[in-house]
Short mmCIF file of C-alpha atoms in Angstrom, two decimals:
data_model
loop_
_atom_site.label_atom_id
_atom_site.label_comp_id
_atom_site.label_asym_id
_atom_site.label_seq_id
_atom_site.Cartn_x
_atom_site.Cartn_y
_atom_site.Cartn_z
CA UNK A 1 12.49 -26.74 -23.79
CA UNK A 2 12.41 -23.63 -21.82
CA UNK A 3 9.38 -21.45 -22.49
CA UNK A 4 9.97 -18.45 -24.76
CA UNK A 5 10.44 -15.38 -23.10
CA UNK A 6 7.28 -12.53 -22.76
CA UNK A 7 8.79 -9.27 -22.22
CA UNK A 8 6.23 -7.27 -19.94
CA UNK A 9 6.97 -3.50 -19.45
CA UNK A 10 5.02 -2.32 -16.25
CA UNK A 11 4.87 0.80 -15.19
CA UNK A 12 3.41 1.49 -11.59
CA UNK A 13 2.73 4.19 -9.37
CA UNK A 14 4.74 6.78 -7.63
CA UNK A 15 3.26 6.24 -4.32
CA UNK A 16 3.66 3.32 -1.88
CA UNK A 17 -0.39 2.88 -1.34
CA UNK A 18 -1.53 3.30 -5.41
CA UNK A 19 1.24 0.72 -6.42
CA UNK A 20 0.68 -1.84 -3.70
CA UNK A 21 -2.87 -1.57 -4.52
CA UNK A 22 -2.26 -2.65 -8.47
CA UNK A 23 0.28 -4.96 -7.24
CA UNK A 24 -1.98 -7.99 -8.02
CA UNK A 25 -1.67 -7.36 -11.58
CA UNK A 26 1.99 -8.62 -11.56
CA UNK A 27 1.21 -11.40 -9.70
CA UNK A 28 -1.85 -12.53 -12.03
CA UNK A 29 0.52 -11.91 -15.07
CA UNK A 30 3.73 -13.86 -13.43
CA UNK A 31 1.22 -17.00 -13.02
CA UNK A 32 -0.70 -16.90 -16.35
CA UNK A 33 1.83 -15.31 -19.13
CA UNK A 34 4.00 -18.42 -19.89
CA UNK A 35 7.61 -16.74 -20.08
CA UNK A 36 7.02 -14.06 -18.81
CA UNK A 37 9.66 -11.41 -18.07
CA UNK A 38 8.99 -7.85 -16.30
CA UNK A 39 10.80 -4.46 -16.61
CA UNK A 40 9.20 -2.57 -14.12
CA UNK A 41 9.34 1.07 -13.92
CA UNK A 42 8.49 2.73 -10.22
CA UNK A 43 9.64 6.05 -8.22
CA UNK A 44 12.27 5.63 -5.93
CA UNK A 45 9.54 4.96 -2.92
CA UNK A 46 7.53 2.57 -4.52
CA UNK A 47 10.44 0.54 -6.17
CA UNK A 48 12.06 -1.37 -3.48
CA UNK A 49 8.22 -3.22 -3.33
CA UNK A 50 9.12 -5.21 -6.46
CA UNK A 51 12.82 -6.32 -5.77
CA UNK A 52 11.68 -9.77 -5.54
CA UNK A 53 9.29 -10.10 -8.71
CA UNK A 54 9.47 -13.23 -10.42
CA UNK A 55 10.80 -13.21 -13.91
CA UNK A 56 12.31 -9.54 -13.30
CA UNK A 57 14.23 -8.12 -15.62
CA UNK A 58 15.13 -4.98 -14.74
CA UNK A 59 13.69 -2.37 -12.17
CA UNK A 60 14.12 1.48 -13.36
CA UNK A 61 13.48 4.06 -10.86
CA UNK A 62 12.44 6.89 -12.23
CA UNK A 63 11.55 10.39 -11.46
CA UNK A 64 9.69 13.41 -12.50
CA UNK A 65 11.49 15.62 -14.63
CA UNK A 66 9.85 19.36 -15.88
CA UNK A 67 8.20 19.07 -18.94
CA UNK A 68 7.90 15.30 -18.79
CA UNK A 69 11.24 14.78 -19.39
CA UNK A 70 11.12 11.49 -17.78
CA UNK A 71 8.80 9.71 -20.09
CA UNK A 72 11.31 10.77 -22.99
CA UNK A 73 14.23 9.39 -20.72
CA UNK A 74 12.17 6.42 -20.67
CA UNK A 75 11.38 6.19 -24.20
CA UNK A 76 15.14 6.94 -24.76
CA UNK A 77 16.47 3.57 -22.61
CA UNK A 78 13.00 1.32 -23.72
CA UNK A 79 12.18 2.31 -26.94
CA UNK A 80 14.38 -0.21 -29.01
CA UNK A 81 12.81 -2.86 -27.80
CA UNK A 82 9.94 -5.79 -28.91
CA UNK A 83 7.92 -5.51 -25.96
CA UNK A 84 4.76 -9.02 -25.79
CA UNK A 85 2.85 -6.50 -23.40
CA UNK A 86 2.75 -2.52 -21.53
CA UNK A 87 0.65 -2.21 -18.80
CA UNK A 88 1.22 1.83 -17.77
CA UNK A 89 -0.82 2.69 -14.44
CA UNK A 90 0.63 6.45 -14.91
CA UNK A 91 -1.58 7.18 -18.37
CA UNK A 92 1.11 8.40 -20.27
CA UNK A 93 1.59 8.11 -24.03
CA UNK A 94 5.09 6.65 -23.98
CA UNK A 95 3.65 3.54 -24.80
CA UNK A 96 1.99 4.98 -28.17
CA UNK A 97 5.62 4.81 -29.61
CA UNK A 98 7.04 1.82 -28.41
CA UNK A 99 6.98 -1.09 -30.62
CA UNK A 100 4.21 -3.56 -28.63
CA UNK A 101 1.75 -6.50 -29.25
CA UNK A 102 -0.55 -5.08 -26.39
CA UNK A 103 -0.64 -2.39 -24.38
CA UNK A 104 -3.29 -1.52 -21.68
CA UNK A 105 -2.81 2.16 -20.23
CA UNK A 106 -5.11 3.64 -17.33
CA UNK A 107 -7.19 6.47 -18.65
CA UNK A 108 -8.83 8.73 -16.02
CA UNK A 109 -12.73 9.22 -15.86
CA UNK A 110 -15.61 6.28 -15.82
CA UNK A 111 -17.72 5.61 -12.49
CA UNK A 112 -15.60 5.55 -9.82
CA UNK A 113 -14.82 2.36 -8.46
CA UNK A 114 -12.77 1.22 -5.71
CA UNK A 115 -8.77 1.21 -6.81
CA UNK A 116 -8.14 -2.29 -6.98
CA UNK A 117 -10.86 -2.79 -9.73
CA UNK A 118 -9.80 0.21 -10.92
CA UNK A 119 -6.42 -1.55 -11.84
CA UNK A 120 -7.96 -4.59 -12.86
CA UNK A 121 -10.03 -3.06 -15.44
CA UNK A 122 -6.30 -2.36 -17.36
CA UNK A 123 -6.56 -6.30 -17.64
CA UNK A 124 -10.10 -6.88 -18.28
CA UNK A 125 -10.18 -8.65 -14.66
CA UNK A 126 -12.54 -6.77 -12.72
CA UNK A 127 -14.98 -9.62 -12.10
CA UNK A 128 -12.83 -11.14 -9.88
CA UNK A 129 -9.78 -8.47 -9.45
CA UNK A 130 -6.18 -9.81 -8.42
CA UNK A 131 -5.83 -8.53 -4.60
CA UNK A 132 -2.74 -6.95 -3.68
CA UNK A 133 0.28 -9.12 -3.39
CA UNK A 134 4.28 -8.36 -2.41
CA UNK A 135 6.63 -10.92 -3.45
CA UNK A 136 9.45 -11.38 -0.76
CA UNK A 137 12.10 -13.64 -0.32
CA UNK A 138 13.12 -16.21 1.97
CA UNK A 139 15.65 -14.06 3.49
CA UNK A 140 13.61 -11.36 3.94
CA UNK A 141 10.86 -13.71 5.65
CA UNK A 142 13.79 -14.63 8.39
CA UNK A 143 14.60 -11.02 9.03
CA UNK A 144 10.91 -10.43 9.76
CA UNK A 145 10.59 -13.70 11.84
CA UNK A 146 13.70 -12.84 13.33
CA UNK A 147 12.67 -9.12 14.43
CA UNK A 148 9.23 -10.39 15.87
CA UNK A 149 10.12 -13.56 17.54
CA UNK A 150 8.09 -14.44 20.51
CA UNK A 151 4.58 -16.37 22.18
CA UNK A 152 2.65 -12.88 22.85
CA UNK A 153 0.17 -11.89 19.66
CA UNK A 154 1.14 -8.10 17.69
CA UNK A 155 -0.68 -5.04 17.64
CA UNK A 156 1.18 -3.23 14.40
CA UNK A 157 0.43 0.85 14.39
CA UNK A 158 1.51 3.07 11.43
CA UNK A 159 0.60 6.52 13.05
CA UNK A 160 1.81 8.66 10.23
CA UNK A 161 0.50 9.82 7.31
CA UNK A 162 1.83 11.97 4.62
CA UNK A 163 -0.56 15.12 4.95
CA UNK A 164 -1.48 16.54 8.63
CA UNK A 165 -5.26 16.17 7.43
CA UNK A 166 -5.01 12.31 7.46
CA UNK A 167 -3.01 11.91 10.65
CA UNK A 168 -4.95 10.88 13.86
CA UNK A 169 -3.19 12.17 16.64
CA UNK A 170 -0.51 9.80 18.45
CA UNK A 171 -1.83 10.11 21.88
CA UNK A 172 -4.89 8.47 20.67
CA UNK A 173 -2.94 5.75 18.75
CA UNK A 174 -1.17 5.08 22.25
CA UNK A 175 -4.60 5.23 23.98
CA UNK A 176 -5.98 2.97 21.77
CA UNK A 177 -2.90 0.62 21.87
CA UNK A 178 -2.68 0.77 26.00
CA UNK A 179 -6.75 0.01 25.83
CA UNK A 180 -5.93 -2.96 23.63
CA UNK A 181 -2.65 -4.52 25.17
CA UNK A 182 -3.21 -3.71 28.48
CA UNK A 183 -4.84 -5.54 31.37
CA UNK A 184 -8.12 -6.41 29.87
CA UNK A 185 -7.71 -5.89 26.85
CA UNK A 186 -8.22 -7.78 23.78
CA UNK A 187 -4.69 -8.28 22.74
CA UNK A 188 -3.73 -8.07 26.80
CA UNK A 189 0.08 -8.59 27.48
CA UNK A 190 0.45 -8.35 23.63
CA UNK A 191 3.64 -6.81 21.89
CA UNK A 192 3.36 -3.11 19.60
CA UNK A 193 4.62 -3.03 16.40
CA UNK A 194 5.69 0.35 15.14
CA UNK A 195 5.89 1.63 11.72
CA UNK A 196 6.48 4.47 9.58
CA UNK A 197 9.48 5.67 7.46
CA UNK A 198 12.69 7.48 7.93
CA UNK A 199 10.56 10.75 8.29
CA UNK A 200 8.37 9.70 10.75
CA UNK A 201 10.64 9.01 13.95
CA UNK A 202 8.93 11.93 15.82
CA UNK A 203 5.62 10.13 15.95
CA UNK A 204 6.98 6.94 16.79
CA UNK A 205 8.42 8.05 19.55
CA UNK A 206 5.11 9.76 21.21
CA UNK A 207 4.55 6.06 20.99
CA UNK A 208 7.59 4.48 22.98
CA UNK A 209 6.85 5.39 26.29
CA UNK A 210 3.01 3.30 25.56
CA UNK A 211 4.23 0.01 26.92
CA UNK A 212 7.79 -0.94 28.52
CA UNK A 213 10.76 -1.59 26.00
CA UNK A 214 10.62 -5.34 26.24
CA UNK A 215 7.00 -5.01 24.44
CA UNK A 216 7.87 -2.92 21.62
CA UNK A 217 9.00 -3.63 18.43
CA UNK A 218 10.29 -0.31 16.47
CA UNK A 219 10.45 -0.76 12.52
CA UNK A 220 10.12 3.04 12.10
CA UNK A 221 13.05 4.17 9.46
CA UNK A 222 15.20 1.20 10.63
CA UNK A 223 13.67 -1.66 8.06
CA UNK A 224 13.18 -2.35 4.06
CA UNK A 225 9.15 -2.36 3.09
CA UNK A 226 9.24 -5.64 2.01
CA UNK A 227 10.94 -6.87 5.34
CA UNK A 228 7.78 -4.31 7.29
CA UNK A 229 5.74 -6.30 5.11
CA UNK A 230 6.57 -9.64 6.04
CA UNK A 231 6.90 -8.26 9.79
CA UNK A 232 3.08 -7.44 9.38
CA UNK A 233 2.24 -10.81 8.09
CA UNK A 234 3.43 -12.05 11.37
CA UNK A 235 0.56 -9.57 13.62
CA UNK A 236 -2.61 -10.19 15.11
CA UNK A 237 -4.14 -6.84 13.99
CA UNK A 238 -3.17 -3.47 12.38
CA UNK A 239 -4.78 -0.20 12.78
CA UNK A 240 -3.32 3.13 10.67
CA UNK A 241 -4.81 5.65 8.59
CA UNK A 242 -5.23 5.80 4.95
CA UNK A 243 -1.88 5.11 4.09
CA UNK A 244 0.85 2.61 1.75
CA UNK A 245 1.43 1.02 5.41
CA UNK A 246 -2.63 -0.04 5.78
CA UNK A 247 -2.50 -1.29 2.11
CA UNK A 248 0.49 -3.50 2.57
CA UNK A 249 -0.57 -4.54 6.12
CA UNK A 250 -3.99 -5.61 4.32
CA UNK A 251 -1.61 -7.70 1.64
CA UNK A 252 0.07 -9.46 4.35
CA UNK A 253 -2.82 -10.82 5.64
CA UNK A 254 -3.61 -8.76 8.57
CA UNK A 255 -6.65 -8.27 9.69
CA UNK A 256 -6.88 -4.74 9.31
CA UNK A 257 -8.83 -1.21 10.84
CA UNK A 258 -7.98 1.66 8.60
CA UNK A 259 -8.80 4.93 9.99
CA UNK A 260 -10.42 7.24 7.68
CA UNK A 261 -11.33 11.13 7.34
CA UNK A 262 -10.28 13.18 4.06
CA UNK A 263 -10.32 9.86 1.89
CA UNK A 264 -12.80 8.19 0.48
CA UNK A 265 -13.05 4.49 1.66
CA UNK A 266 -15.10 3.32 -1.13
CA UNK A 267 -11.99 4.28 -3.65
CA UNK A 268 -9.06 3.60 -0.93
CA UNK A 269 -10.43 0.87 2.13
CA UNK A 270 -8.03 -1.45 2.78
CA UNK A 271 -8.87 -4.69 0.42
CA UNK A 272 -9.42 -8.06 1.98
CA UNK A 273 -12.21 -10.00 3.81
CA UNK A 274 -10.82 -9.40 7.18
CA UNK A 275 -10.38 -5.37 6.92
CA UNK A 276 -12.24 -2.68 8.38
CA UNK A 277 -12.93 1.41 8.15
CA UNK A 278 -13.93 3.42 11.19
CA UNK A 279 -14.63 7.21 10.47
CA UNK A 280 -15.30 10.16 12.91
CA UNK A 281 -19.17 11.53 12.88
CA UNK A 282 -18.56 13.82 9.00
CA UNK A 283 -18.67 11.88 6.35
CA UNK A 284 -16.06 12.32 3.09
CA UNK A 285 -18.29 14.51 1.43
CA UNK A 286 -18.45 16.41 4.38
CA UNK A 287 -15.15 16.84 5.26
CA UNK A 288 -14.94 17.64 1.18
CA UNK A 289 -16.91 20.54 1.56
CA UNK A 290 -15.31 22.10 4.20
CA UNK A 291 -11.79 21.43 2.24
CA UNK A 292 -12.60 21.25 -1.60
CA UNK A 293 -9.38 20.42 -2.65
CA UNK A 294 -8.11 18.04 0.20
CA UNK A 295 -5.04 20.16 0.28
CA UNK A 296 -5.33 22.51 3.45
CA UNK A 297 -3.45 22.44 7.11
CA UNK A 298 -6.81 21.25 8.81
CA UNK A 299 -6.75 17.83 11.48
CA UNK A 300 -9.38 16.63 9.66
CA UNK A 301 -9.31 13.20 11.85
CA UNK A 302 -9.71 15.17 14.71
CA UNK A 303 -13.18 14.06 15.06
CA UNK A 304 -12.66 10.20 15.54
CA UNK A 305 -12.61 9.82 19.20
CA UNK A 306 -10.29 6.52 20.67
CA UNK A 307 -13.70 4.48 21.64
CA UNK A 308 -15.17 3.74 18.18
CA UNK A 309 -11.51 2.43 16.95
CA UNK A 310 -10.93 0.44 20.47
CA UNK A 311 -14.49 -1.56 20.00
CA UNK A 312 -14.20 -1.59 16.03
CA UNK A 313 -10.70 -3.24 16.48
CA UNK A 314 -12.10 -5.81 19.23
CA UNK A 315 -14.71 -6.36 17.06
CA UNK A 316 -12.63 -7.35 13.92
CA UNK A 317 -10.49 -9.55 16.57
CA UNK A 318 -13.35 -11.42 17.44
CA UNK A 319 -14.52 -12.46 13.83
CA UNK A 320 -11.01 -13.49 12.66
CA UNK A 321 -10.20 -15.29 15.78
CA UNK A 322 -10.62 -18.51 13.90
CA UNK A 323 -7.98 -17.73 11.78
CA UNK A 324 -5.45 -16.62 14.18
#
């Protein structure tokens, strides 16, 4: 007899790097809720990383609306139904009238943890908190072996970011790649993986001219997440700032350097064994100071020179080369 159905109602973030981050929780519940069945609720960026969810049910995108419109839109197409468990990483109260067994909603405040425990206190799992995980398919696993076929090992770059503060300058990203792939290298005679979104095609290409055409791969704009995702699982090592790229290039797998200036690593590092942080010579707090609300046209990355990420990368290349 086929297990009774569990209707889950999760509601994620609106931004690539806070939903990837919670991402475990669907995992954890798709492999210990017998039955269970999600209707996940994203933004339109942050949906297309759950098309592949076991056990899913439906996937609304929603947006902001004034007056928070959207959560009675919400209410208005959910309400109706018998729901075994809401899990709302927004906060809101839509799920104080919808007819639930459970419900766990994030509430702001507390000591401030980093964001994976953060999520997996919604669960009661923060002793040993689900790591960030992207279901994919097998088709989207052949376009990604497909689009990185070959013998020579990946250097992936994200050099975007979406705020100028956070963005480390792309001549340094293609100094840092030529130090890396070139003759002597770490990763010498090794391929470059681009990536960024449809927005970010200016960047990239401050990037092309790094190594000849043959060498690069270009996902900028051109590629699904989940298919960059499973691209990235496929690389030797990513480096990018704070970003929904890093966090998904640590849930492939990767080992991974994120860069880090106006963000606070001990809420947003990249979560695995094999990741990294480098920072320039001001601390968060610093940089805090200086910009109170993290909201001003400043190059706050400005200050982490090329060396530290070059020998912090080779460094992080040497302790996973078992694994490689």
């Amino acid at each position: 007899m086929a297990p009774k159905r569990f209707p889950i109602l999760f509601i994620t973030a609106s931004r690539i790097g806070d939903a990837v981050l919670s991402s475990g929780l669907i995992r954890a519940l798709a492999e210990e809720v017998e039955g269970a069945r999600f209707t996940i609720v994203a933004s339109a960026l942050t949906a297309p990383l759950f098309t592949e969810v076991p056990g899913l049910t439906r996937l609304i995108v929603m947006e902001k609306r004034p007056l928070g419109l959207h959560w009675y839109g919400l209410w208005r197409q959910l309400g109706a139904q018998d729901w075994g468990l809401i899990v709302d990483l927004r906060g809101s109260p839509v799920s104080t009238f919808m007819r639930r067994r459970r419900r766990a909603v994030h509430k702001p405040g507390g000591a401030a943890v980093h964001k994976v425990i953060e999520a997996a206190r919604l669960l009661k799992l923060e002793e040993n908190p689900p790591a960030p995980f992207l279901y994919t398919s097998s088709e989207i696993e052949a376009r990604a072996e497909a689009l990185t076929a070959g013998d020579t090992p990946i250097l992936a770059i994200a050099p975007a970011a979406n705020w100028v503060g956070k963005i480390w300058p792309a001549e340094r990203f293609g100094h840092a790649a030529r130090k890396i792939l070139g003759p002597g290298g770490a990763l010498e005679g090794g391929r470059l993986m681009i990536l960024g979104g449809p927005d970010d095609r200016d960047v990239a290409l401050a990037l092309s001219g790094v190594l000849p055409r043959a060498r690069l791969i270009d996902l900028v704009g051109s590629e699904s997440l989940l298919v960059c995702h499973a691209a990235l699982k496929r690389a030797r090592l990513f480096i990018g700032g704070d970003s929904g790229l890093m966090h998904m290039a640590a849930a492939a797998g990767v080992p991974t350097l994120g860069l880090f200036g106006p963000s606070d690593e001990r809420l947003y590092a990249p979560w695995g064994q094999n990741t990294r942080t480098v920072r320039g010579v001001r601390s968060f707090e610093e940089i805090r100071a200086q910009d109170p609300r993290l909201n001003q046209a400043l190059r706050h990355m400005m200050d982490l020179k090329v060396e530290p990420v070059v020998v912090a990368a080779e460094a992080l290349l040497t302790e996973t080369a078992s694994e490689s």
